[in-house]
Short mmCIF file of C-alpha atoms in Angstrom, two decimals:
data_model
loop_
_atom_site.label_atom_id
_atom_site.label_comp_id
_atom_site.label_asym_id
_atom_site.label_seq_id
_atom_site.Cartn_x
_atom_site.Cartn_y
_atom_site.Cartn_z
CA UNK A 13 5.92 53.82 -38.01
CA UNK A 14 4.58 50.42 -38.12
CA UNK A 15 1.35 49.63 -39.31
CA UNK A 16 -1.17 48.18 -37.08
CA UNK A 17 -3.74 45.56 -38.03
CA UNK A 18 -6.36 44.42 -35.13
CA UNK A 19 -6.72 41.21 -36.92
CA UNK A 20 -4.03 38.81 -38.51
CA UNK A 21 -5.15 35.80 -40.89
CA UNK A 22 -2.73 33.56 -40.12
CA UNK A 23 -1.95 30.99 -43.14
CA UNK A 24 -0.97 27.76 -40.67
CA UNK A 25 2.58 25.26 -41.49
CA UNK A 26 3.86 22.92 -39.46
CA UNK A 27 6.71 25.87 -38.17
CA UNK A 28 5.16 27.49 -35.48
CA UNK A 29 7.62 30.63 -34.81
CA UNK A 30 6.28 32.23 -38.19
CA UNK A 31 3.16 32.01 -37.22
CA UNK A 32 3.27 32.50 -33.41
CA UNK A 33 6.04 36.18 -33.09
CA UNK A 34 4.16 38.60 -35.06
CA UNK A 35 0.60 38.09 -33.02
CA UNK A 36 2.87 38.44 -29.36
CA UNK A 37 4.91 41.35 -30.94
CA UNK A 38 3.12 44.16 -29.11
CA UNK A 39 4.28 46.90 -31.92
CA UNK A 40 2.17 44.87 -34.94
CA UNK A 41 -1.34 45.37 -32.38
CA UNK A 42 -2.81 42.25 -33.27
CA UNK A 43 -5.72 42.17 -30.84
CA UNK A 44 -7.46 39.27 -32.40
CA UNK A 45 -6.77 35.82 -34.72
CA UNK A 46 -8.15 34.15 -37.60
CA UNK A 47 -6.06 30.45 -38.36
CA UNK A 48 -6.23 28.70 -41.48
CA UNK A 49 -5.26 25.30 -42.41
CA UNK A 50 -5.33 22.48 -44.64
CA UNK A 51 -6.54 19.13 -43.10
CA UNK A 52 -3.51 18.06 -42.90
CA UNK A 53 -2.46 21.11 -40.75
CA UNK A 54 -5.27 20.95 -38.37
CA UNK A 55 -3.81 19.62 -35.29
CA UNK A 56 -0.69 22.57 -35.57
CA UNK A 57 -3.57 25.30 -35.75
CA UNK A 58 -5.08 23.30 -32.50
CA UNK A 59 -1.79 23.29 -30.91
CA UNK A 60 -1.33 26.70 -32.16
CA UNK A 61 -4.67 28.19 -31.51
CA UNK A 62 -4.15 26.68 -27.23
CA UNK A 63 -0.62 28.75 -27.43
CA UNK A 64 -2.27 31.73 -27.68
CA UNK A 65 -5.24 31.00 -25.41
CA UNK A 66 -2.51 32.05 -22.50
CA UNK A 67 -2.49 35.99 -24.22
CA UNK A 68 -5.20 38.27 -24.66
CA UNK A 69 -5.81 37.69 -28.26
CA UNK A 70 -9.24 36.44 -28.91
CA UNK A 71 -9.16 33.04 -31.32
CA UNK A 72 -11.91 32.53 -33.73
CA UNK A 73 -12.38 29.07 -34.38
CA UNK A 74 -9.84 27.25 -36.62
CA UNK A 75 -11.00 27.04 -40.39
CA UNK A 76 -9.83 23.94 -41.82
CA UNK A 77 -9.65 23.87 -45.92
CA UNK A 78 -11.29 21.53 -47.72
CA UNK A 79 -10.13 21.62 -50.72
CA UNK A 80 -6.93 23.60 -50.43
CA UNK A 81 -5.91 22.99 -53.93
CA UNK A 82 -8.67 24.82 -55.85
CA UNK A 83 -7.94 28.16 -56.56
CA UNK A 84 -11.72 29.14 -57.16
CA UNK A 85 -12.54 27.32 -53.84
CA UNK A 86 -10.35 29.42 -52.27
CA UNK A 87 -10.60 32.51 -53.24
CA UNK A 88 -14.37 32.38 -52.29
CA UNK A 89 -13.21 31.19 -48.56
CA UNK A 90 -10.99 34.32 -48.39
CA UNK A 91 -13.87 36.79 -49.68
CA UNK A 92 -15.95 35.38 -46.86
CA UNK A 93 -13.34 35.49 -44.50
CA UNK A 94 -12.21 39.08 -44.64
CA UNK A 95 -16.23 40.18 -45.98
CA UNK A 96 -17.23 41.52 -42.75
CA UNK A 97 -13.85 43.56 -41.85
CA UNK A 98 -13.37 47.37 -42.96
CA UNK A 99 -10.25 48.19 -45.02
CA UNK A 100 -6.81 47.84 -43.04
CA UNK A 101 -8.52 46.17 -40.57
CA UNK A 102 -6.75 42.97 -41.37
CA UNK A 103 -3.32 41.39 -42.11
CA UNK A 104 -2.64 38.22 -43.52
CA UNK A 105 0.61 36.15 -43.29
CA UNK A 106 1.16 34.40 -45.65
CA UNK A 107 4.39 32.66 -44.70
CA UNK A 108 2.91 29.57 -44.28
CA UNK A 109 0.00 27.09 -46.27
CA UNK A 110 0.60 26.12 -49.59
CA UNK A 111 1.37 28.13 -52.84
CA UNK A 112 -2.16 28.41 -53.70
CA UNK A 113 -3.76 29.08 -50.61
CA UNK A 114 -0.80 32.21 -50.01
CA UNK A 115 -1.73 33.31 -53.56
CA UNK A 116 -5.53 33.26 -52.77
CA UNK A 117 -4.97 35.25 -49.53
CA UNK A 118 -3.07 37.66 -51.12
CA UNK A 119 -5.28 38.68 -54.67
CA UNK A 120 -8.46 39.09 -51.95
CA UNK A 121 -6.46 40.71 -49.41
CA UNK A 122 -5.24 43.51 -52.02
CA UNK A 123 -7.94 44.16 -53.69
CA UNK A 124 -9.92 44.84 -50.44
CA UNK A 125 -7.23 46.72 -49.11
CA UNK A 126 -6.20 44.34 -46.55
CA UNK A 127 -2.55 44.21 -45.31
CA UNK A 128 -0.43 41.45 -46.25
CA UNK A 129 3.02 39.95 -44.82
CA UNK A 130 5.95 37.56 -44.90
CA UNK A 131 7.98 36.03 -42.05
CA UNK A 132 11.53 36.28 -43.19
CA UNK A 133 13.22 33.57 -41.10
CA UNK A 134 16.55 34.54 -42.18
CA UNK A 135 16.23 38.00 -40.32
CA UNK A 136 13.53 37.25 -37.97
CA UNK A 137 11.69 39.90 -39.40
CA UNK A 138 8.23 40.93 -40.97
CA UNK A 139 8.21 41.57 -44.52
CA UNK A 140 5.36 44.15 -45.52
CA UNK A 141 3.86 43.53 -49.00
CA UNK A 142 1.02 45.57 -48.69
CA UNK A 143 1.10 48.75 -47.94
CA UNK A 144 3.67 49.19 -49.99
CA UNK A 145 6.67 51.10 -49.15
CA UNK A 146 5.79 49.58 -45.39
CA UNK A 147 9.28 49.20 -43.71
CA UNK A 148 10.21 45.84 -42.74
CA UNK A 149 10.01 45.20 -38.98
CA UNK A 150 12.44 43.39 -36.84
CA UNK A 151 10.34 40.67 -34.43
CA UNK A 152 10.76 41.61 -30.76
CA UNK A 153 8.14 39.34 -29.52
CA UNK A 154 8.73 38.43 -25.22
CA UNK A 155 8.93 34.47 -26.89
CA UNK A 156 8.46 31.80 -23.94
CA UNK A 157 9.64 28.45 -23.66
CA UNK A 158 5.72 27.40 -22.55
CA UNK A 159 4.53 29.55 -25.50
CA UNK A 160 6.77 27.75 -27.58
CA UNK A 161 6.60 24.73 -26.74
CA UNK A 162 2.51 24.84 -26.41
CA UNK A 163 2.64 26.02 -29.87
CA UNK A 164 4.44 22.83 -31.32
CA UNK A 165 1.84 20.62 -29.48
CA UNK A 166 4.02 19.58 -26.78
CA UNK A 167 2.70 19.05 -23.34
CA UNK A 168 4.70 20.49 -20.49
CA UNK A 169 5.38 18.13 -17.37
CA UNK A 170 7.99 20.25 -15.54
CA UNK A 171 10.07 23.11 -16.00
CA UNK A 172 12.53 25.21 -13.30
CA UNK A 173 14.58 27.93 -13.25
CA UNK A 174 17.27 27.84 -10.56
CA UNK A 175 18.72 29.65 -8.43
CA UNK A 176 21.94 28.01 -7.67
CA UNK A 177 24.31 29.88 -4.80
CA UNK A 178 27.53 31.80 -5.85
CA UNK A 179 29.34 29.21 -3.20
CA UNK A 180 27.95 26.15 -5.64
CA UNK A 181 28.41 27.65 -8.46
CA UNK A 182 32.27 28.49 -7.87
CA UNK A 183 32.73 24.38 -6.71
CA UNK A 184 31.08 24.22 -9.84
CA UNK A 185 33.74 25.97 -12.08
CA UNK A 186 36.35 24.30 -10.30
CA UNK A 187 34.93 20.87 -11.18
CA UNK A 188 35.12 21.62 -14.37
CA UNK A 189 38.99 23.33 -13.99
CA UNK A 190 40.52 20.62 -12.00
CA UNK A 191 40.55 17.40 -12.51
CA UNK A 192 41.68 16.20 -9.51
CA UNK A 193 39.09 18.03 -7.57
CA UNK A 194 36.48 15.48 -9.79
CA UNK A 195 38.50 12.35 -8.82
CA UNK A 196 38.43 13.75 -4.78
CA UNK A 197 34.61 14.07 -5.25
CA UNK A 198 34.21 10.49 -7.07
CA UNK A 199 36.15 9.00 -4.53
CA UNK A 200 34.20 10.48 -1.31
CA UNK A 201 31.11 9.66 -2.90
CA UNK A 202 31.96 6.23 -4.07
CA UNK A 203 34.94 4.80 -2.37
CA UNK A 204 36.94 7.42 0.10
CA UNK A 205 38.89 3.72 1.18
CA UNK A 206 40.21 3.25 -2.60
CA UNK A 207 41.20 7.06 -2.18
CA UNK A 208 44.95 7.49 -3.34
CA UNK A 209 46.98 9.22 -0.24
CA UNK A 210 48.56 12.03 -2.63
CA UNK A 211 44.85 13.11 -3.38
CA UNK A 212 43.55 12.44 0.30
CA UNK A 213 46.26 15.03 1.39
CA UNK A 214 45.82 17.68 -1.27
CA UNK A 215 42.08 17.74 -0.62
CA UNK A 216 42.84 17.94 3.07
CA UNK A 217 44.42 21.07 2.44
CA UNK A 218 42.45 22.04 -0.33
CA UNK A 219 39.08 20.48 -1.52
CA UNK A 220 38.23 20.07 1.86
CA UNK A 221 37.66 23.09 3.38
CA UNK A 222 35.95 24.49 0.57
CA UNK A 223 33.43 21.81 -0.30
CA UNK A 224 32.76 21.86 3.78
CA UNK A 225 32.27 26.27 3.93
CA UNK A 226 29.62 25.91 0.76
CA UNK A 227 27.70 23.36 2.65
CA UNK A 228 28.27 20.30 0.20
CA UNK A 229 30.20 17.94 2.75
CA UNK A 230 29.76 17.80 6.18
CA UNK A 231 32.08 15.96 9.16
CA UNK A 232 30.46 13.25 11.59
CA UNK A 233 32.78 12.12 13.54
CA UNK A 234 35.61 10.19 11.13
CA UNK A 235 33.08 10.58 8.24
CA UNK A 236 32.79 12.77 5.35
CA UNK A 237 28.97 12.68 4.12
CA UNK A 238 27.25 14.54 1.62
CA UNK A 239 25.74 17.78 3.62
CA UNK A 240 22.16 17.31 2.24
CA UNK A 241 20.34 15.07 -0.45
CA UNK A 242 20.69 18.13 -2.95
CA UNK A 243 24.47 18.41 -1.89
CA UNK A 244 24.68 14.68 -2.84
CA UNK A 245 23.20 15.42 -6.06
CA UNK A 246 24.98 18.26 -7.32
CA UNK A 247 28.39 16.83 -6.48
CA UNK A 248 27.38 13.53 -8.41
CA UNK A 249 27.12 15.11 -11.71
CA UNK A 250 23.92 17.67 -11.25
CA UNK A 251 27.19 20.15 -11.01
CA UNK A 252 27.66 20.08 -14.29
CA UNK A 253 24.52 21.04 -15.46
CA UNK A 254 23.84 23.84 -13.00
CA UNK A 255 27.23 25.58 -14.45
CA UNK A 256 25.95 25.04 -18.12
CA UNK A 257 23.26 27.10 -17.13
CA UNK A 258 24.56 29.52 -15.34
CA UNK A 259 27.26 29.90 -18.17
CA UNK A 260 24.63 30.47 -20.89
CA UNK A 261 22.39 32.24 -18.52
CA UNK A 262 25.23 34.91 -17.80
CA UNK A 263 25.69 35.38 -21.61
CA UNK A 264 21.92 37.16 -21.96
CA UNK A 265 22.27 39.11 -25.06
CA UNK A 266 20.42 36.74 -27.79
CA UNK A 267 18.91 34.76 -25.25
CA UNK A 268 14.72 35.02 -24.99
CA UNK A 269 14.54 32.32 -22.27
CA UNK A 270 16.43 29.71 -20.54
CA UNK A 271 15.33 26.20 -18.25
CA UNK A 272 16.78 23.87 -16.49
CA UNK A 273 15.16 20.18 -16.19
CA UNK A 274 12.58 20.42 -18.69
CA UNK A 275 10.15 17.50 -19.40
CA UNK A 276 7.73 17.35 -22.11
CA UNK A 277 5.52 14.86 -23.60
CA UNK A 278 4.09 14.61 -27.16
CA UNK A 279 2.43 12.87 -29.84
CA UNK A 280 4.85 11.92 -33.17
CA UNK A 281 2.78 11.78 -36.42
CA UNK A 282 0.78 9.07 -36.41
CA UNK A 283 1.23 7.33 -33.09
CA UNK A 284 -0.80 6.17 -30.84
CA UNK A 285 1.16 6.55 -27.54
CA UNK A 286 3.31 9.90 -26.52
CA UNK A 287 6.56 10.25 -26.04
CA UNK A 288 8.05 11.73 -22.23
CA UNK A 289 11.51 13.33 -23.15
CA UNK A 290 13.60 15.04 -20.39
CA UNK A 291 16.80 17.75 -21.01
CA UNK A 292 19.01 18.72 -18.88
CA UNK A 293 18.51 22.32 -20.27
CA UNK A 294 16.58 24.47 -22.76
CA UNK A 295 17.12 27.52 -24.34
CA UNK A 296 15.45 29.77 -26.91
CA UNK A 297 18.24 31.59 -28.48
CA UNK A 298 16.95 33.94 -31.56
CA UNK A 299 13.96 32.41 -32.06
CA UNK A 300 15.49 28.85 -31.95
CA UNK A 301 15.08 26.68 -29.65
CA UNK A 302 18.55 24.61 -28.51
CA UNK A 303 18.52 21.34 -26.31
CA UNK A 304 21.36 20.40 -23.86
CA UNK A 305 22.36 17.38 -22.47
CA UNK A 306 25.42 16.99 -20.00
CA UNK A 307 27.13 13.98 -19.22
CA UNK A 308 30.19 13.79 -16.43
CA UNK A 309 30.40 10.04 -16.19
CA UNK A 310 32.79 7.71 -18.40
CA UNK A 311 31.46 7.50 -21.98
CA UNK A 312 32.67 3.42 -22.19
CA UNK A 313 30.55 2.14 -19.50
CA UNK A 314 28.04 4.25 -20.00
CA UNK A 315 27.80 3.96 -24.27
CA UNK A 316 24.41 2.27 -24.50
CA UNK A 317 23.06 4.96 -22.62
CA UNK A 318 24.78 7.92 -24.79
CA UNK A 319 23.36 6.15 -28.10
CA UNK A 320 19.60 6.38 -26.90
CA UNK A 321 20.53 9.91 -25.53
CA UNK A 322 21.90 10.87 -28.76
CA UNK A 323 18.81 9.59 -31.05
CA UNK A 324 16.33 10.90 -28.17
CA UNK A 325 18.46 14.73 -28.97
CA UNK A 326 18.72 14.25 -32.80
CA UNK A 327 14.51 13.33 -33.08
CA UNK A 328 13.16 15.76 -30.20
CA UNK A 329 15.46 18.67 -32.31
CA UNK A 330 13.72 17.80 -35.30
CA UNK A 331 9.88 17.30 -33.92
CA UNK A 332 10.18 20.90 -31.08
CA UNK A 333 12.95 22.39 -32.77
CA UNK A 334 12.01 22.42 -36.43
CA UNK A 335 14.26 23.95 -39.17
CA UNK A 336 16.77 25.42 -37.28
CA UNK A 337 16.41 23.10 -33.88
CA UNK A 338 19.71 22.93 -32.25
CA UNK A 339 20.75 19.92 -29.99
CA UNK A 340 24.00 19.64 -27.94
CA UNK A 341 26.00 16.60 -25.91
CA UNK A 342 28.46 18.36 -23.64
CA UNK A 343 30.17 15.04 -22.13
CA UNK A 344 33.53 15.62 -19.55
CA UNK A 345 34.91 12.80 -21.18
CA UNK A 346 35.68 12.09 -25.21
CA UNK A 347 33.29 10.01 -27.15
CA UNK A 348 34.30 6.91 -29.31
CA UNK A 349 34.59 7.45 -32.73
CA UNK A 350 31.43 5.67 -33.29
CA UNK A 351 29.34 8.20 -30.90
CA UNK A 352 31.33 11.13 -32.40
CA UNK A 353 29.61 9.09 -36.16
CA UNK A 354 26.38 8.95 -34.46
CA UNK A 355 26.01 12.48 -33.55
CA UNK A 356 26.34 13.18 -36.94
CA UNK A 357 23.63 11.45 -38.24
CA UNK A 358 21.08 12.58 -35.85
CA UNK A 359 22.04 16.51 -35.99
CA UNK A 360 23.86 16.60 -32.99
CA UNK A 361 26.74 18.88 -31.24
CA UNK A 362 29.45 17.04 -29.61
CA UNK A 363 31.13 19.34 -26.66
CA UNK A 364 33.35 16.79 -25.26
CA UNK A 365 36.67 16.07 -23.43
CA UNK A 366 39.37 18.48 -24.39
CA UNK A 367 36.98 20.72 -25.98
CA UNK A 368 35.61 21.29 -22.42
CA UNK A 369 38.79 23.35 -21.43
CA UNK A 370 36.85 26.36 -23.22
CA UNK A 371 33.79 25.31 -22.94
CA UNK A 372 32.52 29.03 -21.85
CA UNK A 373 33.52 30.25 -25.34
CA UNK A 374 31.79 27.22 -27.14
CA UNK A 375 28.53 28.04 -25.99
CA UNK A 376 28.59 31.63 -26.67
CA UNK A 377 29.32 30.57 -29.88
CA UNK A 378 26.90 28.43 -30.08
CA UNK A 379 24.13 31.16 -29.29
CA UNK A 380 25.96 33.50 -31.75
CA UNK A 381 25.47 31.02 -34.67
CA UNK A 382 29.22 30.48 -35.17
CA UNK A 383 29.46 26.81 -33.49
CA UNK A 384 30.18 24.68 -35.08
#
């Protein structure tokens, strides 16, 4: 049996999961939250403390450290802290602060009898080091993408979750399976008189009458038109990311929440101005949060834009992400060698090309931990 604190002292670092899983993990019975932080750690706590404003734990007011490299200093902090709680009452992680202020929490929170714990990151899992022979406890916190993201100080503009239909999503897998079925579509959207006559007379027989029974072309007269402005928009690449997520979405085990179309805005160290990012598709996978972007059109005219795309992934995985921050390029087409080199440097997954023929398999891998 677990034990159960009402109260966690939470010991604040610029990693939000460690702090943020074991006060939503219903089994641990944290009912209310004390944060601590260095000045330098303020605005996480802040960030932190609006996170959980959204649950029922009540917040006490951030306490920022003055001087959180005197020992003496802050031991006395910790005393009057935890002076006014009754014995295994409270439970301090110490997973995050600095050496000194985890030692500090620790000595007072023993010798009053006070529970103490470690996020182990490795397992996702809380480390009891007081009581003592307290079994460690796997983290089974309901973790949200707003939670999350709240928690790293990130501003939400928009978020969805869709609900594509199984007529869509089967165009969809046969986009990606068929080649010729992507030049048909590129054609009828941007040229049908440039149309080669071998592919104008498989699609007759083929494309045709299935892109017109799921509602994504429809016949005026002589014309072939797009059957809606969403229609218009799936077939011009939207496809693509629609049977991502449906592909990851269908693969549930290790997957705590998924979102299509996310934008965010936030605040890099030291700036003035926010940044707006947008990505094609989020996903908290184990605790870890992985961002997708999907590309269909031609990588050469389109490099300039893959290079900002690429840095945009590589910083935004480091800033919402954090130590384990995941970001992926799935592009239908291969990337130049120099792309492929710049993907590299900014921490970045290349799903591209050939590699698409399985791409199914890549991102269960992916979620597993075993790509690349």
């Amino acid at each position: 049996m677990q034990p159960k604190f009402a109260t966690h002292l939470v010991l604040v670092s610029d990693q939000p999961v460690p702090s943020l899983l074991p006060l939503l993990d219903p089994d641990l019975g944290a009912q209310s939250v004390l944060l601590v932080a260095t000045p330098a750690r303020q605005r996480h706590a802040q960030h932190l403390a609006e996170a959980l404003r959204s649950t029922n734990l009540e917040v006490s007011p951030v306490v920022i450290l003055e001087q959180a490299y005197d020992i003496t200093y802050l031991y006395h902090i910790f005393r009057q802290l935890i002076a006014n709680y009754p014995a295994n009452s409270v439970a301090a992680n110490i997973s995050g602060g600095n050496k000194l202020m985890s030692i500090a929490a620790y000595e007072v929170c023993k010798e009053n009898r006070q529970g103490i714990y470690y996020i182990n990151i490795e397992t996702d899992s809380v480390q009891w080091i007081y009581p003592q022979h307290s079994h460690n406890h796997p983290l089974r916190a309901p973790l949200r993408l707003e939670n999350y993201l709240h928690a790293c100080g990130v501003e939400l503009e928009s978020i969805s979750r869709p609900d594509t239909t199984r007529a869509w999503l089967h165009i969809a897998r046969e986009l990606l399976r068929d080649s010729k079925l992507r030049s048909y579509v590129y054609h009828l959207l941007h040229n049908p008189d440039a149309m080669p006559n071998y592919l104008r007379d498989r699609a007759n027989r083929i494309y045709l009458p299935q892109l017109v029974n799921a509602k994504l072309i429809s016949k005026h007269a002589d014309n072939l038109i797009p059957y809606s402005k969403d229609a218009k928009a799936f077939l011009g690449g939207l496809w693509l990311e629609i049977l991502v997520y449906e592909l990851l979405q269908e693969h549930s085990k290790n997957i705590q929440d998924i979102a299509h179309n996310l934008k965010v805005r936030w605040l890099p160290d030291g700036a003035s101005e926010s940044v707006f990012n947008e990505f094609d598709i989020a996903v908290l996978s184990q605790n870890t949060l992985i961002l997708v972007e999907c590309k269909s059109g031609s990588t050469n005219t389109h490099a300039d834009e893959l290079r900002k795309v690429i840095f945009q992934l590589g910083r935004s995985r480091q800033k919402l992400g954090g130590l384990r921050g995941k970001a992926v390029l799935i592009s239908l087409h291969e990337l130049s060698a120099s792309l492929v080199s710049r993907c590299q440097d900014n921490g970045v997954v290349p799903i591209t090309g050939n590699g698409i023929s399985d791409l199914r398999a890549k991102l269960i891998a992916l979620i597993e931990g075993e790509y690349p």
